[in-house]
Amino acid sequence: MSGLQFNLGPAKEPLGFIKILEWIFAIFAFATCGGYSGSTKIKVFCPGGENLTAKADFGYPFRLNQALLSLSPKSDCNKTWGGDYFLVGDFSSSAQFFVTFAVFVFLYCIAALVVYLCFLHLYRGAGKLPMIDFIVTMVISFLWLISTSAWAKGLTDIKTSTSRNILEGLDPCKEAGRCLFDEVSSMGSLNVSVVVGFLNLILWAGNAWFVYKETHLHSPPAAEPPNPGNPPIPTGM
């Protein structure tokens, strides 16, 4: 029978159980990175004794070069804060690659779980499906390494661009004592996204073994039994 046969048994086996973990960790990966928003602040001491705060809001996809540093309250700081000043750097490529890939993995895990729980008889009865699953698993493991490494580097640069280093690129802050770095929002969730990314790499690399065991490479098809109508000819001494 080739129809749907729902069975929770595979969820108790490593093949299905690890896939559920991969599905959950993929959610954590794109949620902790894609849902982030924060800000950085500096204190500006204007001529005449007026003290202001310059604040820039930023978040996913981390195009910091579009994050405007605006004074609060609105002021030109006695004509020393002229024009618009932005943070430095565009880290959208690594962030979007990481989040988009995590969403793709999330969708693939759903499709794989449907096959495992509803069509396992077809999965194990056809030689191609386990092999395709194994190849995809290996590719995803490699891409977790690439995307997480790129995002970890991007996160390091984001922390640099939103820290006290922003004072170096601001003309009004070149005069000593004019500006003071105040604070930047915690990036704990972004740190978690990097950790989760590497945990996903470990999960997928480890699961590759269990997927490999389903392929004909590990369990080659059994040889056909001899035809009883043609018994083997005994060899003489």
Short mmCIF file of N, CA and C in Angstrom, two decimals, residues 43-207:
data_model
loop_
_atom_site.label_atom_id
_atom_site.label_comp_id
_atom_site.label_asym_id
_atom_site.label_seq_id
_atom_site.Cartn_x
_atom_site.Cartn_y
_atom_site.Cartn_z
N LYS A 43 26.75 60.71 24.72
CA LYS A 43 26.46 62.02 25.34
C LYS A 43 27.27 63.09 24.61
N VAL A 44 26.61 64.19 24.30
CA VAL A 44 27.25 65.30 23.59
C VAL A 44 27.21 66.54 24.49
N PHE A 45 28.38 67.12 24.73
CA PHE A 45 28.49 68.32 25.58
C PHE A 45 28.68 69.52 24.66
N CYS A 46 27.63 70.32 24.55
CA CYS A 46 27.64 71.44 23.62
C CYS A 46 28.26 72.68 24.27
N PRO A 47 28.79 73.57 23.43
CA PRO A 47 29.29 74.85 23.95
C PRO A 47 28.14 75.61 24.64
N GLY A 48 28.40 76.18 25.78
CA GLY A 48 27.36 76.88 26.52
C GLY A 48 26.78 76.05 27.64
N GLY A 49 27.25 74.80 27.78
CA GLY A 49 26.82 73.99 28.92
C GLY A 49 25.64 73.08 28.66
N GLU A 50 25.12 73.05 27.43
CA GLU A 50 23.97 72.19 27.14
C GLU A 50 24.44 70.75 26.92
N ASN A 51 23.81 69.81 27.61
CA ASN A 51 24.16 68.39 27.48
C ASN A 51 23.03 67.66 26.76
N LEU A 52 23.38 66.99 25.66
CA LEU A 52 22.40 66.28 24.85
C LEU A 52 22.80 64.81 24.71
N THR A 53 21.86 64.02 24.22
CA THR A 53 22.11 62.59 23.94
C THR A 53 21.84 62.32 22.48
N ALA A 54 22.80 61.69 21.82
CA ALA A 54 22.63 61.26 20.43
C ALA A 54 22.36 59.76 20.43
N LYS A 55 21.28 59.37 19.78
CA LYS A 55 20.86 57.97 19.80
C LYS A 55 20.64 57.46 18.39
N ALA A 56 21.07 56.22 18.12
CA ALA A 56 20.83 55.57 16.84
C ALA A 56 20.18 54.22 17.09
N ASP A 57 19.03 53.99 16.46
CA ASP A 57 18.34 52.70 16.56
C ASP A 57 18.78 51.80 15.41
N PHE A 58 19.00 50.53 15.70
CA PHE A 58 19.39 49.59 14.65
C PHE A 58 18.79 48.22 14.96
N GLY A 59 18.78 47.37 13.98
CA GLY A 59 18.23 46.03 14.13
C GLY A 59 18.40 45.25 12.84
N TYR A 60 17.83 44.04 12.83
CA TYR A 60 17.91 43.22 11.62
C TYR A 60 17.31 43.97 10.44
N PRO A 61 17.95 43.99 9.26
CA PRO A 61 19.11 43.21 8.82
C PRO A 61 20.46 43.90 9.04
N PHE A 62 20.54 44.86 9.94
CA PHE A 62 21.80 45.48 10.38
C PHE A 62 22.50 46.27 9.27
N ARG A 63 21.73 47.12 8.62
CA ARG A 63 22.32 48.12 7.71
C ARG A 63 22.63 49.35 8.56
N LEU A 64 23.73 49.29 9.25
CA LEU A 64 24.06 50.35 10.20
C LEU A 64 24.30 51.68 9.51
N ASN A 65 24.71 51.65 8.24
CA ASN A 65 24.95 52.90 7.53
C ASN A 65 23.65 53.66 7.24
N GLN A 66 22.51 53.07 7.61
CA GLN A 66 21.23 53.76 7.50
C GLN A 66 20.66 54.14 8.86
N ALA A 67 21.42 53.86 9.93
CA ALA A 67 20.97 54.18 11.29
C ALA A 67 21.43 55.59 11.65
N LEU A 68 20.50 56.51 11.74
CA LEU A 68 20.80 57.92 11.98
C LEU A 68 21.02 58.20 13.46
N LEU A 69 22.11 58.92 13.75
CA LEU A 69 22.36 59.41 15.10
C LEU A 69 21.63 60.74 15.25
N SER A 70 20.60 60.74 16.06
CA SER A 70 19.80 61.95 16.22
C SER A 70 19.91 62.47 17.64
N LEU A 71 19.99 63.80 17.77
CA LEU A 71 20.10 64.43 19.09
C LEU A 71 18.75 64.51 19.76
N SER A 72 18.75 64.31 21.05
CA SER A 72 17.53 64.44 21.84
C SER A 72 17.83 65.30 23.08
N PRO A 73 17.13 66.40 23.27
CA PRO A 73 16.09 66.96 22.38
C PRO A 73 16.69 67.53 21.10
N LYS A 74 15.83 67.77 20.12
CA LYS A 74 16.28 68.27 18.82
C LYS A 74 17.07 69.56 18.99
N SER A 75 18.27 69.56 18.42
CA SER A 75 19.14 70.72 18.56
C SER A 75 20.28 70.61 17.58
N ASP A 76 20.94 71.75 17.31
CA ASP A 76 22.16 71.71 16.49
C ASP A 76 23.39 71.86 17.37
N CYS A 77 23.16 71.77 18.69
CA CYS A 77 24.26 71.84 19.67
C CYS A 77 25.09 73.11 19.44
N ASN A 78 24.36 74.24 19.41
CA ASN A 78 25.02 75.54 19.17
C ASN A 78 25.84 75.53 17.87
N LYS A 79 25.21 74.96 16.85
CA LYS A 79 25.78 74.92 15.49
C LYS A 79 27.06 74.08 15.38
N THR A 80 27.27 73.18 16.33
CA THR A 80 28.43 72.29 16.23
C THR A 80 28.02 70.91 15.74
N TRP A 81 26.72 70.65 15.68
CA TRP A 81 26.23 69.35 15.17
C TRP A 81 25.52 69.63 13.85
N GLY A 82 26.30 69.73 12.80
CA GLY A 82 25.73 70.09 11.52
C GLY A 82 25.56 68.87 10.63
N GLY A 83 24.41 68.74 9.99
CA GLY A 83 24.17 67.64 9.07
C GLY A 83 23.73 66.37 9.79
N ASP A 84 23.61 65.28 9.00
CA ASP A 84 23.19 63.99 9.53
C ASP A 84 24.40 63.08 9.68
N TYR A 85 24.43 62.34 10.78
CA TYR A 85 25.53 61.41 11.04
C TYR A 85 24.95 60.00 11.24
N PHE A 86 25.58 59.03 10.58
CA PHE A 86 25.10 57.65 10.61
C PHE A 86 26.18 56.73 11.20
N LEU A 87 25.72 55.57 11.66
CA LEU A 87 26.67 54.55 12.05
C LEU A 87 27.39 54.02 10.81
N VAL A 88 28.40 53.21 11.03
CA VAL A 88 29.24 52.75 9.92
C VAL A 88 29.06 51.25 9.72
N GLY A 89 28.89 50.85 8.45
CA GLY A 89 28.88 49.43 8.11
C GLY A 89 27.53 48.91 7.65
N ASP A 90 27.58 47.94 6.74
CA ASP A 90 26.38 47.25 6.26
C ASP A 90 26.64 45.75 6.42
N PHE A 91 25.97 45.14 7.38
CA PHE A 91 26.19 43.72 7.68
C PHE A 91 24.96 42.88 7.35
N SER A 92 24.19 43.38 6.39
CA SER A 92 22.94 42.71 6.04
C SER A 92 23.17 41.38 5.31
N SER A 93 24.27 41.28 4.56
CA SER A 93 24.47 40.06 3.76
C SER A 93 24.63 38.83 4.66
N SER A 94 25.49 38.91 5.66
CA SER A 94 25.70 37.75 6.54
C SER A 94 24.47 37.48 7.40
N ALA A 95 23.81 38.54 7.88
CA ALA A 95 22.62 38.35 8.72
C ALA A 95 21.47 37.74 7.92
N GLN A 96 21.24 38.24 6.72
CA GLN A 96 20.14 37.72 5.90
C GLN A 96 20.42 36.31 5.41
N PHE A 97 21.67 36.02 5.10
CA PHE A 97 22.04 34.66 4.70
C PHE A 97 21.75 33.68 5.83
N PHE A 98 22.13 34.06 7.05
CA PHE A 98 21.91 33.19 8.21
C PHE A 98 20.42 32.97 8.46
N VAL A 99 19.64 34.04 8.46
CA VAL A 99 18.21 33.93 8.76
C VAL A 99 17.47 33.19 7.64
N THR A 100 17.77 33.53 6.38
CA THR A 100 17.10 32.88 5.25
C THR A 100 17.40 31.39 5.23
N PHE A 101 18.65 31.04 5.47
CA PHE A 101 19.02 29.63 5.49
C PHE A 101 18.32 28.90 6.63
N ALA A 102 18.23 29.53 7.81
CA ALA A 102 17.55 28.90 8.94
C ALA A 102 16.07 28.67 8.64
N VAL A 103 15.43 29.60 7.94
CA VAL A 103 14.03 29.42 7.55
C VAL A 103 13.90 28.26 6.57
N PHE A 104 14.83 28.16 5.60
CA PHE A 104 14.81 27.04 4.67
C PHE A 104 14.95 25.71 5.41
N VAL A 105 15.86 25.65 6.38
CA VAL A 105 16.05 24.42 7.16
C VAL A 105 14.79 24.08 7.94
N PHE A 106 14.15 25.10 8.50
CA PHE A 106 12.88 24.92 9.22
C PHE A 106 11.84 24.25 8.32
N LEU A 107 11.71 24.73 7.09
CA LEU A 107 10.74 24.17 6.15
C LEU A 107 11.12 22.75 5.73
N TYR A 108 12.42 22.53 5.52
CA TYR A 108 12.86 21.20 5.12
C TYR A 108 12.59 20.18 6.24
N CYS A 109 12.80 20.58 7.49
CA CYS A 109 12.53 19.69 8.61
C CYS A 109 11.06 19.30 8.67
N ILE A 110 10.17 20.24 8.39
CA ILE A 110 8.74 19.94 8.37
C ILE A 110 8.44 18.90 7.29
N ALA A 111 8.99 19.11 6.09
CA ALA A 111 8.76 18.16 4.99
C ALA A 111 9.32 16.78 5.34
N ALA A 112 10.52 16.75 5.93
CA ALA A 112 11.14 15.47 6.29
C ALA A 112 10.32 14.74 7.36
N LEU A 113 9.82 15.49 8.34
CA LEU A 113 9.02 14.87 9.40
C LEU A 113 7.72 14.30 8.84
N VAL A 114 7.13 14.98 7.88
CA VAL A 114 5.91 14.45 7.25
C VAL A 114 6.21 13.12 6.58
N VAL A 115 7.35 13.03 5.89
CA VAL A 115 7.74 11.78 5.23
C VAL A 115 8.00 10.70 6.27
N TYR A 116 8.74 11.04 7.32
CA TYR A 116 9.08 10.04 8.34
C TYR A 116 7.84 9.49 9.04
N LEU A 117 6.91 10.38 9.38
CA LEU A 117 5.76 9.98 10.20
C LEU A 117 4.59 9.44 9.39
N CYS A 118 4.52 9.81 8.12
CA CYS A 118 3.35 9.43 7.32
C CYS A 118 3.69 8.52 6.14
N PHE A 119 4.91 8.56 5.67
CA PHE A 119 5.26 7.79 4.47
C PHE A 119 6.58 7.03 4.67
N LEU A 120 6.81 6.55 5.89
CA LEU A 120 8.08 5.86 6.16
C LEU A 120 8.21 4.59 5.32
N HIS A 121 7.09 3.93 5.03
CA HIS A 121 7.14 2.71 4.21
C HIS A 121 7.63 3.02 2.80
N LEU A 122 7.29 4.21 2.29
CA LEU A 122 7.79 4.61 0.98
C LEU A 122 9.25 5.04 1.07
N TYR A 123 9.59 5.71 2.17
CA TYR A 123 10.95 6.19 2.37
C TYR A 123 11.94 5.03 2.41
N ARG A 124 11.58 3.99 3.16
CA ARG A 124 12.48 2.85 3.30
C ARG A 124 12.31 1.83 2.18
N GLY A 125 11.22 1.97 1.44
CA GLY A 125 11.01 1.03 0.34
C GLY A 125 11.63 1.51 -0.96
N ALA A 126 11.92 2.80 -1.05
CA ALA A 126 12.52 3.34 -2.28
C ALA A 126 13.98 3.68 -2.00
N GLY A 127 14.84 3.32 -2.91
CA GLY A 127 16.27 3.54 -2.69
C GLY A 127 16.70 4.99 -2.84
N LYS A 128 15.94 5.80 -3.56
CA LYS A 128 16.38 7.16 -3.87
C LYS A 128 16.13 8.14 -2.74
N LEU A 129 15.00 8.00 -2.04
CA LEU A 129 14.65 8.99 -1.01
C LEU A 129 15.69 9.06 0.11
N PRO A 130 16.13 7.95 0.69
CA PRO A 130 17.17 8.06 1.73
C PRO A 130 18.46 8.67 1.21
N MET A 131 18.81 8.37 -0.04
CA MET A 131 20.05 8.92 -0.60
C MET A 131 19.92 10.43 -0.78
N ILE A 132 18.76 10.88 -1.25
CA ILE A 132 18.53 12.32 -1.40
C ILE A 132 18.57 13.00 -0.04
N ASP A 133 17.95 12.36 0.96
CA ASP A 133 17.95 12.90 2.32
C ASP A 133 19.37 13.01 2.86
N PHE A 134 20.19 12.01 2.58
CA PHE A 134 21.57 12.02 3.06
C PHE A 134 22.38 13.14 2.41
N ILE A 135 22.22 13.32 1.11
CA ILE A 135 22.95 14.38 0.41
C ILE A 135 22.53 15.75 0.93
N VAL A 136 21.22 15.96 1.10
CA VAL A 136 20.72 17.24 1.62
C VAL A 136 21.24 17.48 3.03
N THR A 137 21.28 16.44 3.84
CA THR A 137 21.78 16.57 5.21
C THR A 137 23.24 17.01 5.22
N MET A 138 24.06 16.44 4.36
CA MET A 138 25.46 16.81 4.29
C MET A 138 25.63 18.26 3.82
N VAL A 139 24.83 18.66 2.82
CA VAL A 139 24.90 20.04 2.31
C VAL A 139 24.47 21.03 3.38
N ILE A 140 23.40 20.71 4.10
CA ILE A 140 22.92 21.60 5.16
C ILE A 140 23.95 21.71 6.27
N SER A 141 24.61 20.61 6.62
CA SER A 141 25.65 20.67 7.65
C SER A 141 26.75 21.64 7.24
N PHE A 142 27.17 21.55 5.99
CA PHE A 142 28.22 22.44 5.49
C PHE A 142 27.77 23.89 5.49
N LEU A 143 26.52 24.13 5.08
CA LEU A 143 26.01 25.50 5.02
C LEU A 143 25.79 26.09 6.41
N TRP A 144 25.49 25.25 7.40
CA TRP A 144 25.42 25.76 8.77
C TRP A 144 26.78 26.29 9.20
N LEU A 145 27.84 25.57 8.82
CA LEU A 145 29.19 26.03 9.15
C LEU A 145 29.49 27.36 8.48
N ILE A 146 29.17 27.47 7.19
CA ILE A 146 29.46 28.70 6.44
C ILE A 146 28.63 29.87 6.95
N SER A 147 27.32 29.68 7.07
CA SER A 147 26.44 30.78 7.45
C SER A 147 26.70 31.25 8.88
N THR A 148 26.94 30.32 9.80
CA THR A 148 27.17 30.70 11.19
C THR A 148 28.51 31.40 11.35
N SER A 149 29.53 30.92 10.65
CA SER A 149 30.84 31.57 10.72
C SER A 149 30.77 32.99 10.17
N ALA A 150 30.06 33.16 9.04
CA ALA A 150 29.91 34.50 8.46
C ALA A 150 29.13 35.41 9.39
N TRP A 151 28.08 34.89 10.00
CA TRP A 151 27.28 35.70 10.91
C TRP A 151 28.06 36.04 12.18
N ALA A 152 28.87 35.11 12.68
CA ALA A 152 29.68 35.38 13.87
C ALA A 152 30.66 36.52 13.59
N LYS A 153 31.26 36.51 12.39
CA LYS A 153 32.16 37.61 12.02
C LYS A 153 31.38 38.91 11.89
N GLY A 154 30.19 38.86 11.27
CA GLY A 154 29.37 40.06 11.15
C GLY A 154 28.96 40.61 12.50
N LEU A 155 28.62 39.73 13.45
CA LEU A 155 28.23 40.17 14.78
C LEU A 155 29.38 40.87 15.49
N THR A 156 30.59 40.35 15.33
CA THR A 156 31.77 41.00 15.92
C THR A 156 31.93 42.41 15.37
N ASP A 157 31.73 42.58 14.07
CA ASP A 157 31.85 43.91 13.46
C ASP A 157 30.72 44.83 13.91
N ILE A 158 29.53 44.27 14.11
CA ILE A 158 28.41 45.08 14.60
C ILE A 158 28.72 45.63 16.00
N LYS A 159 29.26 44.77 16.84
CA LYS A 159 29.62 45.22 18.19
C LYS A 159 30.67 46.32 18.14
N THR A 160 31.60 46.21 17.21
CA THR A 160 32.63 47.24 17.08
C THR A 160 32.03 48.55 16.61
N SER A 161 31.10 48.47 15.65
CA SER A 161 30.53 49.68 15.04
C SER A 161 29.53 50.38 15.93
N THR A 162 29.06 49.71 16.96
CA THR A 162 28.07 50.33 17.86
C THR A 162 28.66 50.63 19.24
N SER A 163 29.95 50.41 19.41
CA SER A 163 30.60 50.67 20.70
C SER A 163 31.20 52.08 20.70
N ARG A 164 32.11 52.33 21.59
CA ARG A 164 32.72 53.66 21.70
C ARG A 164 33.51 54.04 20.44
N ASN A 165 33.74 53.07 19.54
CA ASN A 165 34.44 53.39 18.30
C ASN A 165 33.68 54.35 17.41
N ILE A 166 32.36 54.49 17.62
CA ILE A 166 31.59 55.41 16.78
C ILE A 166 32.04 56.85 16.97
N LEU A 167 32.66 57.16 18.09
CA LEU A 167 33.10 58.54 18.33
C LEU A 167 34.19 58.96 17.35
N GLU A 168 34.97 57.98 16.87
CA GLU A 168 36.09 58.31 15.99
C GLU A 168 35.64 58.83 14.63
N GLY A 169 34.43 58.44 14.20
CA GLY A 169 33.97 58.87 12.89
C GLY A 169 33.05 60.07 12.89
N LEU A 170 32.85 60.70 14.03
CA LEU A 170 31.95 61.85 14.14
C LEU A 170 32.76 63.15 14.22
N ASP A 171 32.53 64.01 13.27
CA ASP A 171 33.26 65.29 13.27
C ASP A 171 33.02 66.11 14.52
N PRO A 172 31.77 66.20 15.04
CA PRO A 172 31.57 67.00 16.25
C PRO A 172 32.29 66.44 17.48
N CYS A 173 32.72 65.17 17.41
CA CYS A 173 33.34 64.54 18.57
C CYS A 173 34.86 64.49 18.48
N LYS A 174 35.42 65.12 17.46
CA LYS A 174 36.87 65.10 17.31
C LYS A 174 37.56 65.97 18.37
N GLU A 175 36.85 66.96 18.85
CA GLU A 175 37.41 67.79 19.92
C GLU A 175 37.36 67.05 21.24
N ALA A 176 38.46 67.04 21.96
CA ALA A 176 38.57 66.28 23.21
C ALA A 176 37.52 66.75 24.22
N GLY A 177 36.85 65.79 24.83
CA GLY A 177 35.88 66.10 25.87
C GLY A 177 34.52 66.52 25.35
N ARG A 178 34.32 66.56 24.03
CA ARG A 178 33.04 66.99 23.48
C ARG A 178 31.99 65.88 23.56
N CYS A 179 32.41 64.63 23.37
CA CYS A 179 31.46 63.50 23.36
C CYS A 179 31.94 62.40 24.30
N LEU A 180 30.97 61.66 24.79
CA LEU A 180 31.27 60.54 25.68
C LEU A 180 30.32 59.39 25.34
N PHE A 181 30.90 58.21 25.13
CA PHE A 181 30.04 57.04 24.83
C PHE A 181 29.20 56.71 26.05
N ASP A 182 27.91 56.48 25.83
CA ASP A 182 26.98 56.23 26.93
C ASP A 182 26.70 54.74 27.09
N GLU A 183 25.94 54.14 26.15
CA GLU A 183 25.58 52.73 26.29
C GLU A 183 25.12 52.17 24.95
N VAL A 184 25.11 50.85 24.87
CA VAL A 184 24.56 50.14 23.72
C VAL A 184 23.70 49.01 24.24
N SER A 185 22.64 48.72 23.54
CA SER A 185 21.73 47.65 23.99
C SER A 185 22.44 46.30 24.05
N SER A 186 21.99 45.47 24.97
CA SER A 186 22.57 44.13 25.10
C SER A 186 22.33 43.33 23.81
N MET A 187 23.33 42.59 23.42
CA MET A 187 23.23 41.74 22.23
C MET A 187 23.25 40.27 22.62
N GLY A 188 22.67 39.97 23.78
CA GLY A 188 22.65 38.60 24.26
C GLY A 188 21.94 37.65 23.31
N SER A 189 20.81 38.09 22.73
CA SER A 189 20.08 37.21 21.81
C SER A 189 20.87 36.94 20.53
N LEU A 190 21.67 37.92 20.11
CA LEU A 190 22.51 37.70 18.93
C LEU A 190 23.62 36.71 19.25
N ASN A 191 24.17 36.79 20.46
CA ASN A 191 25.17 35.79 20.87
C ASN A 191 24.55 34.40 20.89
N VAL A 192 23.30 34.32 21.35
CA VAL A 192 22.60 33.04 21.38
C VAL A 192 22.42 32.50 19.96
N SER A 193 22.13 33.38 19.01
CA SER A 193 21.92 32.92 17.63
C SER A 193 23.18 32.27 17.07
N VAL A 194 24.34 32.81 17.41
CA VAL A 194 25.59 32.20 16.94
C VAL A 194 25.80 30.84 17.59
N VAL A 195 25.55 30.75 18.90
CA VAL A 195 25.69 29.47 19.60
C VAL A 195 24.73 28.44 19.02
N VAL A 196 23.49 28.85 18.77
CA VAL A 196 22.50 27.94 18.20
C VAL A 196 22.91 27.51 16.80
N GLY A 197 23.51 28.42 16.05
CA GLY A 197 23.98 28.06 14.71
C GLY A 197 25.00 26.94 14.74
N PHE A 198 25.96 27.02 15.66
CA PHE A 198 26.96 25.96 15.77
C PHE A 198 26.37 24.69 16.35
N LEU A 199 25.36 24.81 17.23
CA LEU A 199 24.68 23.62 17.72
C LEU A 199 23.93 22.93 16.58
N ASN A 200 23.36 23.72 15.67
CA ASN A 200 22.71 23.14 14.50
C ASN A 200 23.72 22.38 13.65
N LEU A 201 24.91 22.94 13.51
CA LEU A 201 25.96 22.24 12.76
C LEU A 201 26.25 20.87 13.39
N ILE A 202 26.36 20.82 14.71
CA ILE A 202 26.63 19.55 15.39
C ILE A 202 25.48 18.57 15.21
N LEU A 203 24.24 19.08 15.33
CA LEU A 203 23.07 18.22 15.17
C LEU A 203 23.00 17.60 13.78
N TRP A 204 23.19 18.44 12.76
CA TRP A 204 23.06 17.94 11.39
C TRP A 204 24.21 17.02 11.02
N ALA A 205 25.41 17.34 11.48
CA ALA A 205 26.54 16.46 11.19
C ALA A 205 26.37 15.12 11.88
N GLY A 206 25.86 15.13 13.12
CA GLY A 206 25.62 13.87 13.83
C GLY A 206 24.48 13.08 13.22
N ASN A 207 23.45 13.76 12.77
CA ASN A 207 22.30 13.07 12.18
C ASN A 207 22.64 12.45 10.83
#
